[in-house]
Coordinates of N, CA and C in Angstrom, one line a residue:
G1 N 5.1 4.2 18.6 CA 4.2 4.4 17.5 C 3.9 3.1 16.7
L2 N 3.1 3.2 15.7 CA 2.7 2.1 14.9 C 3.9 1.4 14.2
E3 N 4.8 2.3 13.7 CA 5.9 1.7 13.0 C 6.9 0.9 13.8
E4 N 7.0 1.3 15.1 CA 7.8 0.6 16.1 C 7.2 -0.8 16.4
L5 N 5.9 -0.7 16.6 CA 5.1 -2.0 16.9 C 5.2 -2.9 15.7
L6 N 5.0 -2.4 14.5 CA 5.2 -3.2 13.3 C 6.5 -3.9 13.2
G7 N 7.6 -3.1 13.4 CA 8.9 -3.6 13.4 C 9.1 -4.7 14.4
E8 N 8.6 -4.6 15.6 CA 8.7 -5.6 16.7 C 8.1 -6.9 16.2
L9 N 6.9 -6.8 15.7 CA 6.1 -7.9 15.2 C 6.8 -8.7 14.1
L10 N 7.4 -7.9 13.1 CA 8.1 -8.5 12.0 C 9.4 -9.2 12.5
K11 N 10.1 -8.6 13.5 CA 11.3 -9.2 14.0 C 10.9 -10.5 14.8
Q12 N 9.9 -10.5 15.6 CA 9.4 -11.6 16.4 C 9.1 -12.8 15.5
K13 N 8.5 -12.5 14.3 CA 8.0 -13.6 13.4 C 9.1 -13.9 12.3
G14 N 10.2 -13.1 12.3 CA 11.2 -13.4 11.3 C 10.7 -13.1 9.9
L15 N 9.9 -12.1 9.7 CA 9.3 -11.8 8.4 C 9.9 -10.4 7.8
T16 N 9.9 -10.3 6.5 CA 10.3 -9.1 5.9 C 9.1 -8.4 5.2
I17 N 9.3 -7.1 5.1 CA 8.2 -6.3 4.5 C 8.8 -5.3 3.4
G18 N 7.9 -5.0 2.5 CA 8.2 -4.0 1.5 C 6.9 -3.3 1.1
T19 N 7.0 -2.2 0.3 CA 5.8 -1.4 0.0 C 5.8 -1.1 -1.5
V20 N 4.6 -1.0 -2.1 CA 4.5 -0.4 -3.4 C 3.4 0.6 -3.3
E21 N 3.8 1.9 -3.4 CA 2.9 3.0 -3.2 C 2.7 3.8 -4.4
S22 N 1.4 4.3 -4.5 CA 1.1 5.2 -5.5 C 0.7 6.6 -4.9
A23 N -0.5 6.7 -4.4 CA -1.0 8.0 -3.9 C -0.3 8.5 -2.7
T24 N 0.4 7.6 -2.0 CA 1.2 8.1 -0.8 C 2.6 8.4 -1.1
G25 N 3.1 8.1 -2.3 CA 4.4 8.6 -2.7 C 5.6 8.2 -1.9
G26 N 5.5 7.1 -1.2 CA 6.7 6.6 -0.4 C 6.6 6.9 1.1
L27 N 5.5 7.5 1.5 CA 5.3 7.9 2.9 C 5.2 6.6 3.8
I28 N 4.6 5.5 3.3 CA 4.5 4.3 4.1 C 5.9 3.8 4.4
A29 N 6.7 3.7 3.3 CA 8.1 3.2 3.4 C 8.9 4.1 4.4
S30 N 8.7 5.4 4.2 CA 9.4 6.3 5.0 C 9.2 6.1 6.5
R31 N 7.9 5.9 6.9 CA 7.6 5.7 8.3 C 8.2 4.4 8.8
I32 N 8.2 3.3 8.0 CA 8.7 2.0 8.4 C 10.2 2.1 8.6
I33 N 10.9 2.8 7.7 CA 12.3 3.0 7.7 C 12.8 4.0 8.7
A34 N 11.9 4.8 9.2 CA 12.3 5.8 10.3 C 12.7 5.1 11.6
V35 N 12.4 3.9 11.7 CA 12.7 3.1 12.9 C 14.2 2.6 12.9
P36 N 15.0 2.9 13.9 CA 16.4 2.4 13.9 C 16.4 0.9 13.8
G37 N 17.2 0.3 13.0 CA 17.3 -1.1 12.8 C 16.3 -1.7 11.9
A38 N 15.6 -0.9 11.1 CA 14.5 -1.3 10.2 C 15.1 -2.2 9.1
S39 N 16.4 -2.1 8.8 CA 17.0 -2.9 7.8 C 16.9 -4.4 8.1
A40 N 16.7 -4.7 9.3 CA 16.5 -6.1 9.7 C 15.3 -6.8 9.1
Y41 N 14.3 -5.9 8.8 CA 13.0 -6.5 8.3 C 12.4 -5.8 7.1
C42 N 12.9 -4.6 6.8 CA 12.3 -3.8 5.6 C 13.3 -3.8 4.5
K43 N 12.9 -4.4 3.3 CA 13.8 -4.5 2.2 C 13.7 -3.2 1.3
G44 N 12.6 -2.5 1.3 CA 12.5 -1.3 0.5 C 11.1 -1.1 0.0
G45 N 11.0 -0.1 -0.9 CA 9.7 0.2 -1.5 C 9.8 0.7 -2.9
I46 N 8.7 0.6 -3.6 CA 8.6 1.1 -5.0 C 7.5 2.2 -5.0
V47 N 7.8 3.3 -5.5 CA 6.8 4.4 -5.7 C 6.4 4.2 -7.2
A48 N 5.2 3.7 -7.4 CA 4.6 3.4 -8.7 C 3.4 4.4 -8.9
Y49 N 3.8 5.6 -9.2 CA 2.7 6.6 -9.4 C 2.0 6.6 -10.7
H50 N 2.8 6.5 -11.8 CA 2.3 6.4 -13.1 C 1.9 5.0 -13.5
N51 N 0.9 4.8 -14.3 CA 0.4 3.4 -14.7 C 1.6 2.6 -15.3
E52 N 2.4 3.3 -16.1 CA 3.5 2.6 -16.8 C 4.4 1.9 -15.7
V53 N 4.7 2.7 -14.6 CA 5.5 2.1 -13.6 C 4.8 1.0 -12.8
K54 N 3.5 1.2 -12.6 CA 2.7 0.1 -11.9 C 2.9 -1.2 -12.7
M55 N 2.9 -1.1 -14.1 CA 3.1 -2.2 -14.9 C 4.5 -2.7 -14.9
S56 N 5.5 -1.8 -15.2 CA 6.9 -2.3 -15.4 C 7.6 -2.7 -14.1
L57 N 7.3 -2.0 -13.0 CA 8.0 -2.3 -11.7 C 7.1 -3.1 -10.7
A58 N 5.8 -2.9 -10.8 CA 5.0 -3.6 -9.7 C 4.2 -4.7 -10.3
G59 N 4.3 -5.1 -11.5 CA 3.7 -6.3 -12.1 C 2.2 -6.2 -12.3
V60 N 1.7 -4.9 -12.4 CA 0.2 -4.8 -12.6 C 0.0 -5.0 -14.1
K61 N -1.1 -5.7 -14.4 CA -1.4 -6.1 -15.8 C -2.2 -4.9 -16.5
Y62 N -1.8 -4.7 -17.7 CA -2.5 -3.6 -18.5 C -4.0 -3.9 -18.5
A63 N -4.4 -5.1 -18.7 CA -5.8 -5.5 -18.8 C -6.6 -5.1 -17.5
T64 N -5.9 -5.2 -16.4 CA -6.5 -4.9 -15.1 C -6.7 -3.4 -15.0
L65 N -5.7 -2.6 -15.4 CA -5.8 -1.1 -15.4 C -6.9 -0.7 -16.4
L66 N -7.0 -1.3 -17.5 CA -8.0 -1.0 -18.5 C -9.4 -1.3 -18.0
A67 N -9.6 -2.5 -17.4 CA -10.9 -2.9 -16.9 C -11.4 -2.2 -15.7
Y68 N -10.5 -1.9 -14.7 CA -10.9 -1.4 -13.4 C -10.4 0.0 -13.1
G69 N -9.3 0.5 -13.8 CA -8.7 1.7 -13.5 C -7.7 1.6 -12.4
A70 N -6.8 2.5 -12.3 CA -5.7 2.4 -11.3 C -6.2 2.4 -9.9
V71 N -7.2 3.2 -9.6 CA -7.7 3.2 -8.2 C -8.8 2.2 -8.1
S72 N -8.4 0.9 -7.8 CA -9.3 -0.2 -7.7 C -8.7 -1.2 -6.8
P73 N -9.6 -2.1 -6.2 CA -9.1 -3.2 -5.3 C -8.2 -4.1 -6.1
Q74 N -8.6 -4.3 -7.4 CA -7.8 -5.3 -8.2 C -6.4 -4.8 -8.4
V75 N -6.2 -3.5 -8.6 CA -4.8 -3.0 -8.8 C -4.1 -3.0 -7.5
A76 N -4.7 -2.6 -6.4 CA -4.1 -2.7 -5.1 C -3.5 -4.1 -4.8
E77 N -4.3 -5.1 -5.2 CA -3.9 -6.5 -4.9 C -2.8 -6.9 -5.9
E78 N -2.9 -6.5 -7.1 CA -1.8 -6.9 -8.1 C -0.5 -6.2 -7.7
M79 N -0.6 -4.9 -7.2 CA 0.6 -4.2 -6.7 C 1.3 -5.0 -5.6
A80 N 0.4 -5.5 -4.7 CA 0.9 -6.2 -3.5 C 1.6 -7.6 -3.9
V81 N 1.0 -8.3 -4.8 CA 1.6 -9.6 -5.2 C 2.8 -9.3 -6.0
G82 N 2.8 -8.3 -6.9 CA 3.9 -8.0 -7.7 C 5.1 -7.5 -6.9
G83 N 4.8 -6.7 -5.9 CA 5.8 -6.1 -5.0 C 6.4 -7.2 -4.2
Q84 N 5.6 -8.1 -3.7 CA 6.1 -9.2 -2.9 C 7.2 -10.0 -3.7
R85 N 6.9 -10.2 -5.0 CA 7.8 -11.0 -5.8 C 9.0 -10.1 -6.2
R86 N 8.8 -8.9 -6.6 CA 9.9 -8.0 -7.1 C 10.9 -7.7 -6.0
L87 N 10.3 -7.4 -4.8 CA 11.2 -7.0 -3.7 C 11.7 -8.2 -2.9
G88 N 11.1 -9.4 -3.1 CA 11.5 -10.6 -2.4 C 11.2 -10.5 -0.9
V89 N 10.0 -10.1 -0.6 CA 9.5 -9.9 0.8 C 8.4 -10.8 1.1
D90 N 8.2 -11.1 2.4 CA 7.1 -11.9 2.9 C 5.8 -11.1 2.8
I91 N 5.9 -9.8 3.2 CA 4.7 -9.0 3.3 C 4.9 -7.7 2.4
C92 N 3.9 -7.4 1.6 CA 3.9 -6.2 0.8 C 2.6 -5.4 1.0
L93 N 2.8 -4.2 1.4 CA 1.8 -3.2 1.7 C 1.7 -2.2 0.6
T94 N 0.5 -2.0 0.0 CA 0.3 -1.1 -1.1 C -0.8 -0.1 -1.0
D95 N -0.8 1.0 -1.7 CA -1.9 1.9 -1.8 C -2.1 2.4 -3.2
T96 N -3.3 2.7 -3.5 CA -3.7 3.4 -4.7 C -4.9 4.2 -4.4
G97 N -5.0 5.5 -4.8 CA -6.1 6.3 -4.4 C -6.1 7.7 -5.1
V98 N -7.2 8.4 -4.8 CA -7.4 9.8 -5.3 C -7.1 10.7 -4.1
A99 N -5.9 11.2 -4.0 CA -5.5 12.0 -2.9 C -6.2 13.4 -2.9
G100 N -6.4 13.9 -4.1 CA -7.1 15.2 -4.2 C -6.1 16.3 -4.5
P101 N -6.5 17.5 -4.6 CA -8.0 17.9 -4.6 C -8.7 17.6 -5.9
S102 N -7.9 17.3 -7.0 CA -8.6 17.0 -8.2 C -8.4 15.5 -8.5
G103 N -8.9 15.1 -9.7 CA -8.7 13.7 -10.1 C -9.8 12.8 -9.8
S104 N -10.9 13.3 -9.3 CA -12.1 12.5 -9.0 C -12.9 12.3 -10.2
T105 N -13.7 11.2 -10.2 CA -14.7 10.9 -11.2 C -16.0 10.6 -10.4
D106 N -17.1 10.4 -11.2 CA -18.4 10.1 -10.5 C -18.3 9.0 -9.6
D107 N -17.6 7.9 -10.0 CA -17.6 6.7 -9.1 C -16.3 6.6 -8.3
K108 N -15.4 7.6 -8.4 CA -14.2 7.6 -7.6 C -13.9 8.9 -7.1
P109 N -14.5 9.2 -5.9 CA -14.4 10.5 -5.3 C -13.0 10.8 -4.7
V110 N -12.7 12.1 -4.5 CA -11.5 12.4 -3.8 C -11.5 11.8 -2.4
G111 N -10.4 11.2 -2.0 CA -10.3 10.5 -0.7 C -10.5 9.0 -0.8
L112 N -10.9 8.5 -2.0 CA -11.0 7.1 -2.2 C -9.7 6.4 -2.3
F113 N -9.4 5.5 -1.4 CA -8.1 4.7 -1.4 C -8.4 3.2 -1.3
Y114 N -7.6 2.4 -2.0 CA -7.6 1.0 -1.8 C -6.2 0.6 -1.3
L115 N -6.2 -0.1 -0.2 CA -4.9 -0.6 0.3 C -4.9 -2.1 -0.1
G116 N -3.7 -2.6 -0.4 CA -3.4 -4.0 -0.7 C -2.5 -4.6 0.3
L117 N -2.6 -5.8 0.7 CA -1.7 -6.5 1.6 C -1.5 -7.9 1.1
A118 N -0.3 -8.2 0.7 CA 0.1 -9.6 0.4 C 0.9 -10.2 1.5
T119 N 0.5 -11.4 1.9 CA 1.3 -12.1 3.0 C 1.5 -13.5 2.4
P120 N 2.3 -14.3 3.1 CA 2.4 -15.7 2.7 C 1.1 -16.5 2.6
Q121 N 0.1 -16.0 3.3 CA -1.3 -16.6 3.3 C -2.1 -16.2 2.1
G122 N -1.7 -15.1 1.4 CA -2.5 -14.7 0.2 C -2.6 -13.2 0.2
V123 N -3.5 -12.7 -0.6 CA -3.6 -11.2 -0.8 C -5.0 -10.7 -0.5
R124 N -5.1 -9.5 0.0 CA -6.5 -8.9 0.2 C -6.4 -7.4 0.0
N125 N -7.6 -6.8 0.1 CA -7.6 -5.3 -0.1 C -8.6 -4.8 0.9
R126 N -8.4 -3.5 1.2 CA -9.4 -2.7 2.0 C -9.7 -1.4 1.3
K127 N -10.9 -1.0 1.4 CA -11.4 0.3 0.8 C -11.6 1.4 1.9
F128 N -11.1 2.6 1.6 CA -11.3 3.7 2.6 C -11.7 4.9 1.8
V129 N -12.5 5.8 2.4 CA -12.8 7.1 1.8 C -12.5 8.1 2.9
F130 N -11.4 8.8 2.7 CA -11.0 9.9 3.6 C -11.6 11.2 3.2
K131 N -11.7 12.1 4.2 CA -12.4 13.4 3.9 C -11.6 14.6 4.1
G132 N -10.3 14.5 3.9 CA -9.4 15.7 4.2 C -8.8 16.3 3.0
S133 N -7.8 17.1 3.2 CA -7.0 17.7 2.2 C -6.1 16.6 1.6
R134 N -5.4 16.9 0.5 CA -4.5 16.0 -0.1 C -3.5 15.4 0.9
E135 N -2.9 16.3 1.7 CA -1.9 15.8 2.7 C -2.6 15.0 3.8
E136 N -3.7 15.4 4.2 CA -4.5 14.7 5.3 C -4.9 13.3 4.8
N137 N -5.3 13.2 3.5 CA -5.7 11.9 3.0 C -4.5 11.0 2.9
Q138 N -3.4 11.5 2.4 CA -2.2 10.7 2.4 C -1.8 10.2 3.7
K139 N -1.8 11.1 4.7 CA -1.4 10.7 6.1 C -2.4 9.6 6.7
A140 N -3.7 9.8 6.4 CA -4.7 8.9 6.8 C -4.5 7.5 6.2
A141 N -4.1 7.5 4.9 CA -3.9 6.2 4.2 C -2.6 5.5 4.8
V142 N -1.6 6.3 5.1 CA -0.4 5.7 5.7 C -0.7 5.1 7.1
K143 N -1.5 5.8 7.9 CA -1.9 5.3 9.2 C -2.7 4.0 9.1
A144 N -3.7 4.0 8.1 CA -4.6 2.8 7.9 C -3.7 1.6 7.5
A145 N -2.7 1.9 6.6 CA -1.9 0.8 6.1 C -1.1 0.2 7.2
L146 N -0.4 1.0 8.0 CA 0.4 0.5 9.1 C -0.5 -0.2 10.2
E147 N -1.7 0.3 10.5 CA -2.6 -0.3 11.4 C -3.0 -1.7 10.9
W148 N -3.3 -1.8 9.6 CA -3.7 -3.0 9.0 C -2.6 -4.1 9.1
A149 N -1.4 -3.7 8.8 CA -0.2 -4.6 8.9 C 0.0 -5.1 10.3
V150 N -0.1 -4.2 11.3 CA 0.0 -4.6 12.7 C -1.1 -5.5 13.1
E151 N -2.3 -5.2 12.7 CA -3.5 -6.1 13.0 C -3.3 -7.5 12.4
V152 N -2.8 -7.6 11.2 CA -2.6 -8.9 10.5 C -1.5 -9.7 11.2
L153 N -0.5 -9.0 11.7 CA 0.7 -9.7 12.3 C 0.5 -10.0 13.8
S154 N -0.5 -9.4 14.4 CA -0.8 -9.5 15.9 C -1.4 -10.9 16.2

């Protein structure tokens, strides 16, 4: 699976990974850590669901939350850079989104997710709009995050 492939790539390159998750609630970290021997490359993860925790543990700035909202490319990137620093990892994978079924606004529909990825080369984000139930959207975000990490490391 994706998590085994990710683990192999991290081991080959001698890199470590961590996660800062919001809408997926730790599911990305859970998948990475499901692989035997994952302690060789995965240091851990932060579940930063509430904005206060995004600020206190993941290094997201209040001004960023105020200007763009929690579900934004800016917050996904700040979570990634903050997580990289706080967890002491080479690579940090993050997500923030509207998993559903409620919580949507006019400009932020259910299923909207932003993923963040910080590497030694910098930070970037990707936008997704998933069309499933809460659980399906969370699973789709986890798959997209793992695929992106594999793609970047390949």
